[in-house]
Amino acid sequence: IASVIAHQMATCRLGGTSHARCATRSSSVKRVIAMAATAQQTSQPLVSLNKIDAKRLPFPPHQPLEGCEKGSFAEATITKRLPSILAGMIKDLEASILPGLGADAKAEAQQALAALAALRQGQLDNIVLPDVVAPGGAAAAAANPALAPAIAATNEALTLWRKRVPNATWLNLPWLLIECAMYVEVAARLAAPSARLAGARIDPFAVQKAAAWAKSATAAAELAAEACRVLQRVRAQGLRGDVLKQECYAVMQYSLWGNKTDLSLLVDASAVNPVSSVGDAQGSGAGHPFVIVDEYDGAWKVLASGPPGRVDIVLDNAGLELFGDLVLADFLVESGLATEVVMHGKPFAWFVSDVVQHDFADTLAAAAPGSPAPASLPDPAAWGAVRELGARWAQHMASGKWKYTDHTFWVTPSPFCWMEAQAPDLYRALQSSRLVILKGDLNYRKLTSDCRWPTTTPFSTSLMGFEPAPLLALRTLKADVVAGLVPGQAEKLTKIDAEWLVNGRFGMLQFHKPTA
């Protein structure tokens, strides 16, 4: 994987070389990338928050997670982790981009990086958070159509919260708001110079993604081999009944525990332990002590009842987690539980490791027939299972059984309960789904408005009216917001592990079905 993905991300993405000019790729790899790259990226206009009735934009009914809470995970994130992420990103961009630029372009790039350094200093100084400044010029606007509406929506959210928080500093505003604003600001600063640095042409976190993915070769090969065995068992025993239910649950565990590999929680991508994620999945099952809420049965009833239909997966992290999500999407189609799987990524780089379009394409390329086995893989033959999956994944893309899309709403600070009013087109699209699977902690934070719900609050209550379709949240806990626990459960977990809310050790499968 290092030889494929690191080269593709670092050379083709960071160096500005187009996919078509990467002559080392086999024709089959190129065809797979072309399929994934056909996903249309257009500007999805959002309804201005200023024009929406306030009743349709509910604010958290409990204290939002904020950095001003001493000793909190939010405080550590804002004062330490986010500045470290920016410092690492600036260092990577200086090393990978500046040497290849001419004098004028280099001056523009250095100006953009200086603006990001100033953003980081503002975090450290805890200044009042300013509006995001939109980059000028037609090139910046054309490079990423989602950027302008994302900036507008972010600034509108900042304005609404400033009315509630007079001293609107990095530590006093809600953590979710300021973290989202930071990544919008990063995209804006990188779109400001020449088109060479425009947001759609560069992933400022590609080096970190590649470093993490390079460590995942063995884990991905093991996961692929197990996925092949699962489908063989299902086909041998029949695509129905308890066997299918059990195997579907097993595949969901890979998607769940892959969520442990979240680079936005790490300063150093080398700290990723993909083997831990796969091991957790293999050891999971009904009654597993680290799965603290398991409502899989509700999701299974939706999948198993009536004719199969569309399933949506709102993706989280690239790398091994995305690979596990593709394994799940493949199983859903091949088992007949879904006729179509729509996967939702982000329109520009987000929270370090969130899936953007080139991550999706590059993962398909790494798995495609003809792709080389990674040099780090002890047994090159083990990559055969990955290629077996990749051949079928290419067919899913070609047939339309798989689709990849993105939307501006995913790169705003808005909680999901605002989606129906702010992004009605996206909400209507999700209403067509039999089941919407939402991956990871950020999606969970947006589902639950990122506030301190009493832990026994029903999950349905924490959604605050967001129910376009049946929902299944797959999440390993890495932020101190949670709902849906039974009385006394939080206290027991604290005795077992004081960091249970934030260390990714525990997982949840939470389900909600619309009442209407």
Short mmCIF file of C-alpha atoms in Angstrom, two decimals:
data_model
loop_
_atom_site.label_atom_id
_atom_site.label_comp_id
_atom_site.label_asym_id
_atom_site.label_seq_id
_atom_site.Cartn_x
_atom_site.Cartn_y
_atom_site.Cartn_z
CA ILE A 1 0.00 0.00 0.00
CA ALA A 2 2.89 2.33 0.69
CA SER A 3 4.15 1.86 -2.86
CA VAL A 4 0.74 2.62 -4.36
CA ILE A 5 -1.08 4.99 -2.06
CA ALA A 6 1.87 7.01 -0.75
CA HIS A 7 3.12 7.55 -4.29
CA GLN A 8 -0.34 8.44 -5.58
CA MET A 9 -1.12 10.84 -2.75
CA ALA A 10 2.28 12.44 -2.34
CA THR A 11 3.22 12.60 -6.02
CA CYS A 12 -0.06 12.84 -7.89
CA ARG A 13 -1.98 14.89 -5.33
CA LEU A 14 0.61 17.01 -3.57
CA GLY A 15 2.77 17.54 -6.60
CA GLY A 16 -0.16 18.58 -8.73
CA THR A 17 0.33 15.78 -11.28
CA SER A 18 -3.00 14.67 -12.77
CA HIS A 19 -4.12 11.05 -12.51
CA ALA A 20 -3.74 10.71 -16.28
CA ARG A 21 -0.03 11.59 -16.09
CA CYS A 22 0.81 8.91 -13.52
CA ALA A 23 2.20 6.62 -16.17
CA THR A 24 3.22 3.88 -13.76
CA ARG A 25 -0.36 2.77 -13.14
CA SER A 26 -1.76 -0.25 -14.91
CA SER A 27 -4.70 0.27 -17.25
CA SER A 28 -7.04 -1.54 -14.84
CA VAL A 29 -6.06 0.81 -12.01
CA LYS A 30 -6.70 3.81 -14.27
CA ARG A 31 -10.14 2.51 -15.21
CA VAL A 32 -11.13 2.11 -11.56
CA ILE A 33 -9.93 5.61 -10.73
CA ALA A 34 -11.85 6.99 -13.69
CA MET A 35 -15.05 5.39 -12.41
CA ALA A 36 -14.64 6.89 -8.96
CA ALA A 37 -13.54 10.25 -10.32
CA THR A 38 -16.74 10.65 -12.32
CA ALA A 39 -18.60 11.53 -9.13
CA GLN A 40 -19.90 14.99 -9.86
CA GLN A 41 -18.67 17.75 -7.60
CA THR A 42 -20.87 20.81 -7.87
CA SER A 43 -21.86 23.61 -5.58
CA GLN A 44 -24.90 22.64 -3.55
CA PRO A 45 -26.35 25.95 -2.41
CA LEU A 46 -27.42 25.96 1.20
CA VAL A 47 -30.36 27.91 2.50
CA SER A 48 -29.02 30.88 4.44
CA LEU A 49 -29.41 30.42 8.18
CA ASN A 50 -30.51 34.05 8.29
CA LYS A 51 -33.59 33.18 6.23
CA ILE A 52 -34.70 30.15 8.25
CA ASP A 53 -37.28 30.39 11.03
CA ALA A 54 -35.39 30.08 14.32
CA LYS A 55 -37.77 27.30 15.38
CA ARG A 56 -36.26 25.12 12.67
CA LEU A 57 -32.72 25.68 13.99
CA PRO A 58 -32.82 24.27 17.52
CA PHE A 59 -29.80 24.94 19.73
CA PRO A 60 -28.47 22.33 22.16
CA PRO A 61 -30.73 22.00 25.21
CA HIS A 62 -27.70 21.18 27.38
CA GLN A 63 -24.21 22.63 27.76
CA PRO A 64 -22.24 22.31 24.52
CA LEU A 65 -18.79 20.79 24.74
CA GLU A 66 -16.44 23.78 25.09
CA GLY A 67 -12.74 24.37 25.57
CA CYS A 68 -13.32 26.63 28.56
CA GLU A 69 -14.24 23.57 30.62
CA LYS A 70 -11.01 22.96 32.52
CA GLY A 71 -9.52 19.52 32.14
CA SER A 72 -11.96 18.56 29.40
CA PHE A 73 -11.13 16.72 26.20
CA ALA A 74 -12.32 19.80 24.31
CA GLU A 75 -9.80 22.01 26.12
CA ALA A 76 -6.94 19.64 25.30
CA THR A 77 -8.06 19.46 21.69
CA ILE A 78 -8.23 23.23 21.18
CA THR A 79 -5.09 24.17 23.11
CA LYS A 80 -2.82 21.29 22.05
CA ARG A 81 -4.10 18.97 19.35
CA LEU A 82 -5.44 21.50 16.83
CA PRO A 83 -2.30 23.68 16.93
CA SER A 84 -0.20 20.54 16.48
CA ILE A 85 -2.28 19.48 13.49
CA LEU A 86 -1.78 22.87 11.86
CA ALA A 87 1.96 22.84 12.58
CA GLY A 88 2.35 19.39 11.02
CA MET A 89 0.27 20.32 8.00
CA ILE A 90 2.30 23.50 7.36
CA LYS A 91 5.54 21.53 7.64
CA ASP A 92 4.29 18.91 5.16
CA LEU A 93 3.17 21.54 2.66
CA GLU A 94 6.45 23.42 2.90
CA ALA A 95 8.36 20.24 2.13
CA SER A 96 6.11 18.88 -0.62
CA ILE A 97 4.93 21.94 -2.53
CA LEU A 98 7.29 24.90 -2.21
CA PRO A 99 10.30 23.26 -3.90
CA GLY A 100 8.34 22.74 -7.12
CA LEU A 101 7.03 26.28 -7.51
CA GLY A 102 8.36 29.23 -9.45
CA ALA A 103 9.18 32.49 -7.72
CA ASP A 104 5.73 34.12 -8.03
CA ALA A 105 3.79 30.99 -7.13
CA LYS A 106 6.14 30.29 -4.22
CA ALA A 107 5.55 33.79 -2.84
CA GLU A 108 1.77 33.23 -3.01
CA ALA A 109 2.10 29.85 -1.35
CA GLN A 110 4.28 31.25 1.42
CA GLN A 111 1.67 33.93 2.04
CA ALA A 112 -1.02 31.28 2.38
CA LEU A 113 1.10 29.25 4.78
CA ALA A 114 1.83 32.39 6.80
CA ALA A 115 -1.92 32.93 7.12
CA LEU A 116 -2.29 29.38 8.46
CA ALA A 117 0.53 30.00 10.92
CA ALA A 118 -1.34 33.12 12.09
CA LEU A 119 -4.49 31.00 12.49
CA ARG A 120 -2.53 28.63 14.71
CA GLN A 121 -1.16 31.50 16.78
CA GLY A 122 -4.69 32.79 17.27
CA GLN A 123 -5.63 29.42 18.75
CA LEU A 124 -2.71 29.54 21.14
CA ASP A 125 -3.58 33.13 22.15
CA ASN A 126 -7.29 32.28 22.49
CA ILE A 127 -8.39 35.29 20.44
CA VAL A 128 -11.96 36.11 19.46
CA LEU A 129 -12.70 33.91 16.48
CA PRO A 130 -13.05 36.05 13.32
CA ASP A 131 -15.15 35.26 10.27
CA VAL A 132 -13.59 33.09 7.60
CA VAL A 133 -12.43 35.30 4.73
CA ALA A 134 -13.47 33.98 1.33
CA PRO A 135 -10.66 33.75 -1.24
CA GLY A 136 -11.01 35.98 -4.26
CA GLY A 137 -10.67 35.14 -7.92
CA ALA A 138 -12.46 32.91 -10.37
CA ALA A 139 -9.78 30.19 -10.13
CA ALA A 140 -10.38 29.67 -6.43
CA ALA A 141 -14.15 29.55 -6.89
CA ALA A 142 -13.92 27.09 -9.77
CA ALA A 143 -11.40 24.85 -8.03
CA ASN A 144 -13.86 23.82 -5.33
CA PRO A 145 -17.50 24.86 -5.79
CA ALA A 146 -18.37 23.78 -2.24
CA LEU A 147 -16.02 26.25 -0.60
CA ALA A 148 -17.98 29.49 -0.96
CA PRO A 149 -21.27 28.11 0.45
CA ALA A 150 -19.34 26.36 3.25
CA ILE A 151 -17.66 29.64 4.21
CA ALA A 152 -21.00 31.48 4.18
CA ALA A 153 -22.68 28.83 6.33
CA THR A 154 -19.77 28.81 8.79
CA ASN A 155 -19.84 32.59 9.19
CA GLU A 156 -23.62 32.55 9.67
CA ALA A 157 -23.24 29.92 12.41
CA LEU A 158 -20.52 32.00 14.06
CA THR A 159 -22.83 35.02 14.04
CA LEU A 160 -25.66 33.05 15.64
CA TRP A 161 -23.40 31.75 18.40
CA ARG A 162 -21.79 35.15 19.06
CA LYS A 163 -25.24 36.35 20.11
CA ARG A 164 -25.17 33.67 22.80
CA VAL A 165 -21.46 33.90 23.69
CA PRO A 166 -20.35 37.55 24.01
CA ASN A 167 -16.66 36.74 24.47
CA ALA A 168 -16.53 34.45 21.44
CA THR A 169 -12.97 33.12 21.72
CA TRP A 170 -11.60 29.79 20.62
CA LEU A 171 -12.17 28.38 24.10
CA ASN A 172 -15.56 29.94 24.79
CA LEU A 173 -17.39 28.95 21.61
CA PRO A 174 -18.65 25.38 21.17
CA TRP A 175 -15.90 22.94 20.30
CA LEU A 176 -17.79 21.56 17.29
CA LEU A 177 -18.22 25.06 15.85
CA ILE A 178 -14.62 26.19 16.18
CA GLU A 179 -13.14 22.90 14.96
CA CYS A 180 -15.29 22.95 11.83
CA ALA A 181 -14.46 26.63 11.31
CA MET A 182 -10.75 25.82 11.45
CA TYR A 183 -10.95 23.31 8.62
CA VAL A 184 -13.05 25.68 6.51
CA GLU A 185 -10.40 28.34 7.14
CA VAL A 186 -7.67 25.92 6.01
CA ALA A 187 -9.49 25.25 2.76
CA ALA A 188 -10.05 28.97 2.22
CA ARG A 189 -6.39 29.88 2.78
CA LEU A 190 -5.19 27.15 0.41
CA ALA A 191 -7.63 28.30 -2.26
CA ALA A 192 -6.49 31.92 -2.01
CA PRO A 193 -3.25 31.68 -4.05
CA SER A 194 -2.94 30.44 -7.62
CA ALA A 195 -4.97 27.52 -8.88
CA ARG A 196 -1.98 25.29 -8.13
CA LEU A 197 -2.84 25.48 -4.45
CA ALA A 198 -6.63 25.51 -4.89
CA GLY A 199 -8.56 23.31 -2.48
CA ALA A 200 -9.80 20.78 -5.02
CA ARG A 201 -6.27 20.18 -6.29
CA ILE A 202 -4.50 19.61 -3.01
CA ASP A 203 -5.09 17.61 0.13
CA PRO A 204 -2.97 19.24 2.85
CA PHE A 205 -3.22 16.08 4.94
CA ALA A 206 -2.26 13.63 2.19
CA VAL A 207 1.16 12.91 3.69
CA GLN A 208 -0.38 11.95 7.03
CA LYS A 209 -3.05 9.82 5.36
CA ALA A 210 -0.42 8.03 3.32
CA ALA A 211 1.72 7.34 6.39
CA ALA A 212 -1.22 5.75 8.20
CA TRP A 213 -2.40 3.76 5.19
CA ALA A 214 1.12 2.49 4.57
CA LYS A 215 0.98 0.72 7.93
CA SER A 216 -2.30 -0.99 7.06
CA ALA A 217 -1.19 -3.45 4.36
CA THR A 218 -1.27 -6.55 6.54
CA ALA A 219 -4.52 -5.54 8.24
CA ALA A 220 -6.20 -4.80 4.90
CA ALA A 221 -5.09 -8.14 3.46
CA GLU A 222 -6.41 -9.99 6.53
CA LEU A 223 -9.68 -8.10 6.38
CA ALA A 224 -10.06 -8.85 2.67
CA ALA A 225 -9.41 -12.56 3.21
CA GLU A 226 -12.01 -12.70 5.96
CA ALA A 227 -14.51 -10.79 3.80
CA CYS A 228 -14.05 -13.37 1.04
CA ARG A 229 -14.61 -16.19 3.53
CA VAL A 230 -17.76 -14.52 4.88
CA LEU A 231 -19.33 -14.32 1.42
CA GLN A 232 -18.36 -17.91 0.70
CA ARG A 233 -20.13 -19.06 3.87
CA VAL A 234 -23.22 -17.01 3.09
CA ARG A 235 -23.44 -18.35 -0.47
CA ALA A 236 -22.90 -21.92 0.70
CA GLN A 237 -25.59 -21.75 3.38
CA GLY A 238 -28.09 -19.53 1.61
CA LEU A 239 -28.69 -15.80 1.49
CA ARG A 240 -31.31 -15.77 4.20
CA GLY A 241 -32.16 -16.23 7.84
CA ASP A 242 -29.96 -16.29 10.88
CA VAL A 243 -26.79 -17.11 8.92
CA LEU A 244 -27.12 -13.95 6.86
CA LYS A 245 -27.96 -11.91 9.96
CA GLN A 246 -24.92 -13.21 11.81
CA GLU A 247 -22.51 -12.64 8.92
CA CYS A 248 -23.86 -9.14 8.28
CA TYR A 249 -23.23 -8.34 11.92
CA ALA A 250 -19.67 -9.61 11.64
CA VAL A 251 -18.98 -7.38 8.63
CA MET A 252 -20.45 -4.38 10.45
CA GLN A 253 -17.92 -4.96 13.20
CA TYR A 254 -15.10 -4.32 10.74
CA SER A 255 -16.73 -1.06 9.73
CA LEU A 256 -17.27 -0.12 13.38
CA TRP A 257 -13.79 -0.83 14.72
CA GLY A 258 -12.05 0.63 11.71
CA ASN A 259 -13.23 3.94 13.17
CA LYS A 260 -10.41 3.75 15.71
CA THR A 261 -7.98 4.99 13.02
CA ASP A 262 -8.85 8.70 13.18
CA LEU A 263 -5.88 10.92 12.35
CA SER A 264 -7.53 14.08 13.70
CA LEU A 265 -6.94 12.58 17.15
CA LEU A 266 -3.24 12.02 16.52
CA VAL A 267 -0.31 14.38 16.18
CA ASP A 268 1.82 11.63 14.61
CA ALA A 269 0.28 9.32 12.01
CA SER A 270 2.89 6.69 12.87
CA ALA A 271 0.95 6.06 16.09
CA VAL A 272 -1.87 4.39 14.16
CA ASN A 273 -2.27 0.72 15.09
CA PRO A 274 -4.37 -0.91 12.36
CA VAL A 275 -3.86 -4.38 13.81
CA SER A 276 -5.64 -3.21 16.97
CA SER A 277 -8.69 -2.20 14.94
CA VAL A 278 -8.90 -5.53 13.12
CA GLY A 279 -8.31 -7.45 16.35
CA ASP A 280 -11.14 -5.60 18.05
CA ALA A 281 -13.46 -6.48 15.19
CA GLN A 282 -12.51 -10.16 15.24
CA GLY A 283 -13.13 -10.31 18.98
CA SER A 284 -16.46 -8.53 18.85
CA GLY A 285 -19.88 -10.05 18.92
CA ALA A 286 -23.14 -9.98 20.76
CA GLY A 287 -22.43 -9.26 24.39
CA HIS A 288 -18.87 -8.10 23.76
CA PRO A 289 -17.86 -5.95 26.77
CA PHE A 290 -16.47 -3.12 24.62
CA VAL A 291 -19.70 -2.70 22.65
CA ILE A 292 -21.63 -0.66 25.19
CA VAL A 293 -24.80 -0.13 23.11
CA ASP A 294 -25.81 -2.70 20.51
CA GLU A 295 -29.03 -2.03 18.62
CA TYR A 296 -28.08 -3.99 15.52
CA ASP A 297 -31.32 -5.97 15.66
CA GLY A 298 -33.32 -2.87 14.75
CA ALA A 299 -31.15 -2.19 11.71
CA TRP A 300 -31.30 -5.85 10.68
CA LYS A 301 -35.09 -5.84 10.72
CA VAL A 302 -35.07 -2.89 8.33
CA LEU A 303 -32.57 -4.56 5.99
CA ALA A 304 -34.27 -7.95 6.06
CA SER A 305 -37.89 -6.84 5.69
CA GLY A 306 -39.45 -6.19 2.31
CA PRO A 307 -37.63 -5.90 -1.01
CA PRO A 308 -34.04 -4.65 -0.88
CA GLY A 309 -33.39 -1.00 -1.66
CA ARG A 310 -30.88 1.78 -1.26
CA VAL A 311 -28.49 2.02 1.70
CA ASP A 312 -26.49 5.19 2.41
CA ILE A 313 -23.16 5.26 4.24
CA VAL A 314 -21.99 8.65 5.53
CA LEU A 315 -18.26 8.01 5.55
CA ASP A 316 -15.74 9.13 8.14
CA ASN A 317 -12.02 8.33 7.81
CA ALA A 318 -9.95 7.33 4.80
CA GLY A 319 -7.48 4.45 4.99
CA LEU A 320 -8.31 1.23 6.81
CA GLU A 321 -11.70 2.52 7.97
CA LEU A 322 -12.76 3.30 4.40
CA PHE A 323 -11.51 -0.12 3.34
CA GLY A 324 -13.76 -1.68 5.99
CA ASP A 325 -16.67 0.46 4.85
CA LEU A 326 -16.18 -0.78 1.28
CA VAL A 327 -16.18 -4.34 2.60
CA LEU A 328 -19.54 -3.60 4.23
CA ALA A 329 -20.92 -1.95 1.08
CA ASP A 330 -19.80 -4.97 -0.97
CA PHE A 331 -21.47 -7.39 1.44
CA LEU A 332 -24.74 -5.48 1.36
CA VAL A 333 -24.90 -5.66 -2.44
CA GLU A 334 -23.58 -9.20 -2.86
CA SER A 335 -25.89 -10.61 -0.19
CA GLY A 336 -28.95 -9.01 -1.75
CA LEU A 337 -29.65 -6.83 1.29
CA ALA A 338 -29.25 -3.69 -0.82
CA THR A 339 -29.67 -2.92 -4.50
CA GLU A 340 -27.59 0.26 -4.28
CA VAL A 341 -25.11 1.75 -1.81
CA VAL A 342 -24.52 5.50 -1.88
CA MET A 343 -21.37 6.62 -0.07
CA HIS A 344 -21.06 10.21 1.11
CA GLY A 345 -17.65 11.89 1.44
CA LYS A 346 -16.47 15.45 1.99
CA PRO A 347 -15.97 17.99 -0.82
CA PHE A 348 -12.64 19.19 0.59
CA ALA A 349 -10.06 18.10 3.17
CA TRP A 350 -11.75 17.80 6.56
CA PHE A 351 -10.69 16.75 10.06
CA VAL A 352 -7.37 15.45 8.67
CA SER A 353 -8.44 11.98 7.59
CA ASP A 354 -12.06 12.31 6.43
CA VAL A 355 -12.73 10.75 3.03
CA VAL A 356 -12.55 13.07 0.03
CA GLN A 357 -12.99 12.02 -3.58
CA HIS A 358 -9.35 11.18 -4.29
CA ASP A 359 -9.21 8.96 -1.16
CA PHE A 360 -12.10 6.93 -2.53
CA ALA A 361 -10.52 6.67 -5.98
CA ASP A 362 -7.08 5.83 -4.62
CA THR A 363 -8.43 3.08 -2.38
CA LEU A 364 -10.17 1.47 -5.34
CA ALA A 365 -6.93 1.81 -7.29
CA ALA A 366 -4.90 0.07 -4.59
CA ALA A 367 -7.33 -2.86 -4.66
CA ALA A 368 -7.73 -3.06 -8.43
CA PRO A 369 -6.64 -6.08 -10.46
CA GLY A 370 -3.06 -5.51 -11.52
CA SER A 371 -2.20 -3.34 -8.55
CA PRO A 372 1.16 -4.29 -7.02
CA ALA A 373 1.36 -5.93 -3.62
CA PRO A 374 2.75 -3.47 -1.06
CA ALA A 375 6.43 -3.86 -0.31
CA SER A 376 5.61 -3.93 3.42
CA LEU A 377 3.46 -7.06 3.03
CA PRO A 378 5.39 -10.15 4.26
CA ASP A 379 3.58 -12.44 1.80
CA PRO A 380 2.80 -10.72 -1.54
CA ALA A 381 0.31 -13.47 -2.36
CA ALA A 382 -1.90 -12.22 0.48
CA TRP A 383 -2.79 -9.22 -1.68
CA GLY A 384 -4.75 -11.56 -3.93
CA ALA A 385 -7.79 -11.34 -1.67
CA VAL A 386 -7.67 -7.55 -1.90
CA ARG A 387 -7.56 -7.74 -5.70
CA GLU A 388 -10.48 -10.18 -5.66
CA LEU A 389 -12.54 -7.63 -3.78
CA GLY A 390 -11.24 -4.80 -5.95
CA ALA A 391 -12.35 -6.49 -9.16
CA ARG A 392 -15.87 -6.77 -7.82
CA TRP A 393 -15.82 -3.21 -6.46
CA ALA A 394 -14.96 -1.94 -9.93
CA GLN A 395 -17.99 -3.80 -11.27
CA HIS A 396 -20.19 -2.21 -8.61
CA MET A 397 -19.01 1.24 -9.68
CA ALA A 398 -19.49 0.48 -13.38
CA SER A 399 -23.00 -0.93 -12.86
CA GLY A 400 -24.16 1.91 -10.64
CA LYS A 401 -24.68 -0.37 -7.63
CA TRP A 402 -22.14 1.80 -5.86
CA LYS A 403 -22.18 5.57 -6.02
CA TYR A 404 -19.91 8.16 -4.42
CA THR A 405 -21.10 11.68 -3.74
CA ASP A 406 -20.42 14.67 -1.52
CA HIS A 407 -22.36 17.70 -0.31
CA THR A 408 -21.52 21.11 1.08
CA PHE A 409 -23.59 20.46 4.22
CA TRP A 410 -21.07 17.88 5.43
CA VAL A 411 -18.38 20.61 5.69
CA THR A 412 -20.35 23.07 7.81
CA PRO A 413 -20.65 23.31 11.62
CA SER A 414 -24.39 22.65 11.46
CA PRO A 415 -25.89 19.84 13.54
CA PHE A 416 -27.89 17.34 11.55
CA CYS A 417 -31.16 18.58 13.03
CA TRP A 418 -30.65 21.69 10.87
CA MET A 419 -30.27 19.70 7.64
CA GLU A 420 -33.92 19.64 6.61
CA ALA A 421 -34.06 23.45 6.71
CA GLN A 422 -30.53 24.26 5.51
CA ALA A 423 -29.93 21.48 2.96
CA PRO A 424 -33.38 20.25 1.93
CA ASP A 425 -32.04 18.53 -1.19
CA LEU A 426 -29.71 16.34 0.87
CA TYR A 427 -32.45 15.58 3.39
CA ARG A 428 -34.81 14.52 0.57
CA ALA A 429 -32.10 12.29 -0.89
CA LEU A 430 -31.62 10.51 2.44
CA GLN A 431 -35.38 10.00 2.69
CA SER A 432 -35.05 7.62 -0.27
CA SER A 433 -32.81 5.31 1.75
CA ARG A 434 -33.84 2.09 3.46
CA LEU A 435 -31.07 2.65 6.02
CA VAL A 436 -28.59 5.48 6.60
CA ILE A 437 -25.38 4.31 8.29
CA LEU A 438 -23.46 7.18 9.90
CA LYS A 439 -19.82 6.45 10.64
CA GLY A 440 -17.65 7.82 13.37
CA ASP A 441 -17.46 10.36 16.12
CA LEU A 442 -17.89 13.59 14.17
CA ASN A 443 -21.11 12.35 12.61
CA TYR A 444 -22.27 11.29 16.07
CA ARG A 445 -21.43 14.72 17.51
CA LYS A 446 -23.48 16.36 14.77
CA LEU A 447 -26.31 13.86 15.24
CA THR A 448 -26.54 14.73 18.94
CA SER A 449 -25.70 18.48 18.74
CA ASP A 450 -22.43 17.86 20.63
CA CYS A 451 -23.75 18.69 24.08
CA ARG A 452 -23.75 17.10 27.52
CA TRP A 453 -26.92 15.07 27.36
CA PRO A 454 -27.66 13.07 30.49
CA THR A 455 -26.24 9.72 29.46
CA THR A 456 -29.60 7.97 29.88
CA THR A 457 -31.31 10.32 27.42
CA PRO A 458 -32.90 8.18 24.68
CA PHE A 459 -30.89 8.28 21.46
CA SER A 460 -34.06 9.32 19.61
CA THR A 461 -34.39 12.39 21.85
CA SER A 462 -30.78 13.43 21.24
CA LEU A 463 -31.45 13.54 17.46
CA MET A 464 -33.73 16.54 18.01
CA GLY A 465 -36.02 15.68 15.12
CA PHE A 466 -33.46 14.43 12.59
CA GLU A 467 -35.02 11.32 11.07
CA PRO A 468 -35.01 11.30 7.25
CA ALA A 469 -34.87 7.48 7.30
CA PRO A 470 -33.93 4.67 9.68
CA LEU A 471 -30.51 5.53 11.11
CA LEU A 472 -27.64 3.38 12.39
CA ALA A 473 -24.72 5.16 14.07
CA LEU A 474 -21.47 3.13 14.15
CA ARG A 475 -18.99 4.84 16.43
CA THR A 476 -16.00 4.25 18.66
CA LEU A 477 -16.14 6.81 21.46
CA LYS A 478 -13.61 9.65 21.05
CA ALA A 479 -15.57 12.63 22.38
CA ASP A 480 -17.41 13.06 25.64
CA VAL A 481 -20.95 13.13 24.27
CA VAL A 482 -23.18 10.09 24.57
CA ALA A 483 -26.85 9.23 24.85
CA GLY A 484 -28.82 6.02 25.09
CA LEU A 485 -27.15 4.33 28.06
CA VAL A 486 -29.05 2.47 30.73
CA PRO A 487 -29.13 3.81 34.32
CA GLY A 488 -25.86 3.18 36.12
CA GLN A 489 -23.97 2.19 32.98
CA ALA A 490 -21.90 5.38 32.74
CA GLU A 491 -20.84 5.07 36.36
CA LYS A 492 -19.77 1.44 35.86
CA LEU A 493 -17.79 2.36 32.75
CA THR A 494 -16.00 5.15 34.62
CA LYS A 495 -14.87 2.63 37.24
CA ILE A 496 -13.57 0.34 34.50
CA ASP A 497 -11.85 3.08 32.49
CA ALA A 498 -11.87 6.77 33.46
CA GLU A 499 -11.22 7.69 29.79
CA TRP A 500 -13.97 5.52 28.32
CA LEU A 501 -15.64 8.42 26.54
CA VAL A 502 -12.61 9.58 24.59
CA ASN A 503 -10.01 6.83 24.08
CA GLY A 504 -11.70 4.83 21.29
CA ARG A 505 -11.73 1.65 23.37
CA PHE A 506 -15.53 1.32 23.40
CA GLY A 507 -17.97 1.08 20.51
CA MET A 508 -21.67 1.69 19.89
CA LEU A 509 -24.25 0.60 17.34
CA GLN A 510 -27.24 2.87 17.90
CA PHE A 511 -30.41 2.64 15.86
CA HIS A 512 -33.38 4.93 15.34
CA LYS A 513 -36.44 4.42 13.19
CA PRO A 514 -38.65 7.41 12.31
CA THR A 515 -41.84 7.55 14.28
CA ALA A 516 -44.03 8.46 11.32
#
